[in-house]
């Protein structure tokens, strides 16, 4: 059994896709789920609690120092039985970089979704970066989080075409649909223990 923490800062559509899959039984063997936000106004908080009855906790923004924020975060994770040996932390539009110390504590148990085919177009506005570079294909990446932003072992990727008339908004929308599929698949692989990590690379155990 895995205990899941989903960390959000805003809209929460990836979180919603994950919660829907749990509800439908496509993601199973999950015991506790908690949604944590660093933004009290994140629309995703309402979705989690009202549509899914999931416990939500906000770590207020005035805890400006990263160390204090993370001490509080660790306490919340532990109070909700999300430990290294049974936990999975899913960053889903969580707009804050976690420190190397925190990442080490939950090594290879923190996933993130990024709206580009990493290692291309790291950081913010990845969809605009792709359009500006003139690439014809982009997509999304689910990866484990390590101490370097958007650089941890890649679990799954999905491609989408980029059209001549795409805007940042239209491309983001097309990628987002793939994000929802990809994140759910990656979580299922993790829970089924299909993920093997070697040399900063993920290999999938197909058996
Ligand atoms: C997604 O595009 C995700 O890839 C990026 O932030 C966005 C969050 O969207 N990290 P949502 O809050 O899941 O709807």
XYZ file of C-alpha atoms and ligand atoms in Angstrom:
221
model
C 0.000 0.000 0.000
C 1.193 3.491 -0.885
C 0.274 6.763 0.809
C 0.040 9.644 -1.590
C 0.697 13.369 -1.122
C -0.207 15.627 -4.021
C 1.392 19.075 -3.867
C -0.286 21.867 -5.806
C -0.155 25.634 -6.152
C -3.010 26.394 -8.533
C -5.633 24.934 -10.836
C -5.022 21.322 -9.956
C -6.077 19.597 -13.179
C -3.317 16.980 -12.882
C -4.334 16.414 -9.271
C -7.912 15.975 -10.418
C -6.883 13.432 -13.057
C -5.022 11.463 -10.366
C -7.937 11.594 -7.915
C -10.381 10.533 -10.637
C -8.205 7.528 -11.457
C -8.075 6.550 -7.795
C -11.858 6.877 -7.611
C -12.316 4.738 -10.729
C -9.964 2.112 -9.311
C -7.372 2.585 -12.088
C -4.854 3.626 -9.462
C -5.213 1.150 -6.626
C -3.337 0.085 -3.527
C -3.421 3.651 -2.239
C -4.305 3.918 1.435
C -4.169 7.613 2.417
C -4.217 10.636 0.149
C -3.574 14.207 1.148
C -3.400 17.371 -0.944
C -0.981 20.050 0.221
C -0.796 23.556 -1.206
C 1.553 26.485 -0.715
C -1.223 28.775 -1.931
C -4.364 29.212 0.113
C -6.230 30.398 -3.001
C -5.334 27.412 -5.171
C -8.566 26.383 -6.964
C -7.412 22.762 -6.742
C -7.957 22.773 -2.955
C -11.715 23.143 -3.370
C -11.822 20.430 -6.029
C -9.948 18.003 -3.756
C -12.103 18.563 -0.714
C -15.523 19.183 -2.251
C -15.472 16.839 -5.254
C -13.367 14.053 -3.763
C -13.585 14.480 0.014
C -9.795 14.540 0.274
C -8.031 16.149 3.223
C -6.274 19.366 2.211
C -3.661 21.374 4.074
C -2.174 24.741 3.186
C 1.274 25.766 4.301
C 0.906 29.502 4.316
C 3.024 31.635 2.057
C 4.254 33.849 4.878
C 6.545 31.003 5.828
C 8.964 32.552 3.401
C 12.068 30.710 4.475
C 12.456 27.450 2.590
C 13.822 25.596 5.615
C 10.828 26.508 7.764
C 8.433 25.610 4.966
C 10.018 22.218 4.524
C 10.141 21.458 8.256
C 6.404 22.082 8.295
C 5.937 19.998 5.148
C 7.833 17.037 6.628
C 5.746 17.252 9.788
C 2.537 17.179 7.748
C 3.764 14.231 5.677
C 4.712 12.269 8.792
C 1.473 13.112 10.592
C -0.338 11.690 7.579
C 1.768 8.511 7.491
C 3.649 9.471 4.336
C 7.100 8.119 5.087
C 10.038 7.245 2.853
C 9.189 3.558 2.749
C 5.507 3.868 1.861
C 5.063 7.356 0.433
C 4.816 8.918 -2.977
C 4.855 12.689 -3.357
C 3.395 13.987 -6.618
C 4.187 17.567 -7.583
C 1.303 18.725 -9.741
C 1.803 22.342 -10.684
C 3.622 22.962 -7.391
C 5.453 26.229 -8.000
C 8.265 25.900 -5.514
C 11.674 24.306 -5.745
C 12.342 21.776 -3.011
C 15.765 21.799 -1.370
C 18.328 19.031 -2.026
C 17.942 18.008 1.639
C 14.229 17.442 1.280
C 14.655 15.650 -2.029
C 17.247 13.335 -0.460
C 14.842 12.489 2.352
C 12.303 11.194 -0.176
C 14.801 10.121 -2.840
C 13.107 8.601 -5.916
C 9.738 8.997 -4.251
C 8.944 12.494 -5.533
C 7.502 12.795 -9.031
C 6.922 15.892 -11.120
C 5.119 16.597 -14.379
C 6.649 19.044 -16.828
C 5.050 20.369 -20.030
C 7.906 19.632 -22.451
C 9.993 16.723 -23.600
C 12.830 17.060 -21.097
C 15.716 17.743 -21.175
C 14.451 20.383 -23.639
C 12.746 23.483 -22.307
C 13.246 23.284 -18.559
C 11.708 25.833 -16.216
C 8.785 28.180 -16.695
C 6.792 28.682 -19.918
C 8.080 25.459 -21.424
C 5.339 25.528 -24.071
C 6.310 29.058 -25.197
C 9.967 28.047 -25.210
C 9.090 25.202 -27.581
C 7.110 27.489 -29.921
C 9.881 30.113 -29.875
C 12.481 27.458 -30.736
C 10.422 26.394 -33.746
C 10.363 22.725 -32.816
C 7.640 20.681 -34.484
C 6.996 18.264 -31.621
C 6.748 18.817 -27.887
C 4.936 16.998 -25.115
C 5.161 16.207 -21.447
C 7.488 14.386 -19.092
C 6.904 12.670 -15.768
C 10.173 12.369 -13.881
C 11.548 11.794 -10.435
C 12.752 14.939 -8.723
C 16.429 15.237 -7.913
C 18.471 18.184 -6.681
C 18.675 19.829 -10.123
C 15.488 21.380 -11.500
C 13.687 19.297 -14.165
C 16.633 16.888 -14.396
C 15.715 13.731 -12.471
C 15.235 10.278 -14.007
C 12.567 10.355 -16.721
C 9.730 7.886 -16.151
C 7.385 8.538 -19.093
C 6.974 11.008 -21.933
C 4.257 11.655 -24.485
C 4.536 13.735 -27.655
C 2.193 16.245 -29.224
C 2.614 18.013 -32.568
C 3.168 21.767 -32.732
C 1.249 23.532 -35.491
C 2.217 26.765 -37.272
C -0.696 28.660 -35.757
C -0.181 27.413 -32.186
C -0.095 29.893 -29.337
C 1.241 29.210 -25.861
C -2.382 28.665 -24.762
C -3.365 26.264 -27.551
C -0.210 24.196 -27.184
C -0.562 24.133 -23.379
C -4.089 22.814 -23.742
C -3.007 20.014 -26.107
C -0.094 19.039 -23.863
C -2.256 19.124 -20.723
C -4.482 16.317 -22.011
C -1.385 14.135 -22.394
C -0.096 15.212 -18.975
C -3.178 13.786 -17.303
C -2.723 10.402 -19.010
C 1.001 10.284 -18.453
C 0.907 11.145 -14.743
C -1.651 8.446 -14.013
C 0.374 5.842 -15.938
C 3.572 6.769 -14.089
C 1.882 6.471 -10.690
C 0.484 3.075 -11.646
C 3.953 1.885 -12.643
C 5.374 3.121 -9.341
C 2.719 1.428 -7.257
C 3.142 -1.815 -9.186
C 6.907 -1.579 -8.495
C 7.698 -1.622 -12.202
C 10.247 1.191 -12.000
C 13.933 0.426 -11.729
C 16.425 3.293 -11.483
C 20.024 2.912 -12.568
C 22.538 5.662 -13.449
C 19.881 8.380 -13.249
C 17.761 6.469 -15.776
C 14.459 4.676 -15.386
C 14.025 1.180 -16.761
C 10.588 -0.377 -16.773
C 10.225 -3.905 -15.585
C 7.887 -5.306 -18.249
C 7.213 -8.591 -16.419
C 1.013 21.763 -15.798
O 1.167 22.192 -17.123
C 2.268 21.089 -15.315
O 2.964 20.410 -16.300
C 3.098 22.247 -14.824
O 2.170 23.133 -14.251
C 0.895 22.937 -14.829
C -0.047 22.635 -13.700
O -1.373 22.489 -14.124
N 4.132 21.795 -13.918
P -2.473 21.911 -13.156
O -2.433 22.751 -11.889
O -2.158 20.477 -12.893
O -3.760 22.089 -13.896
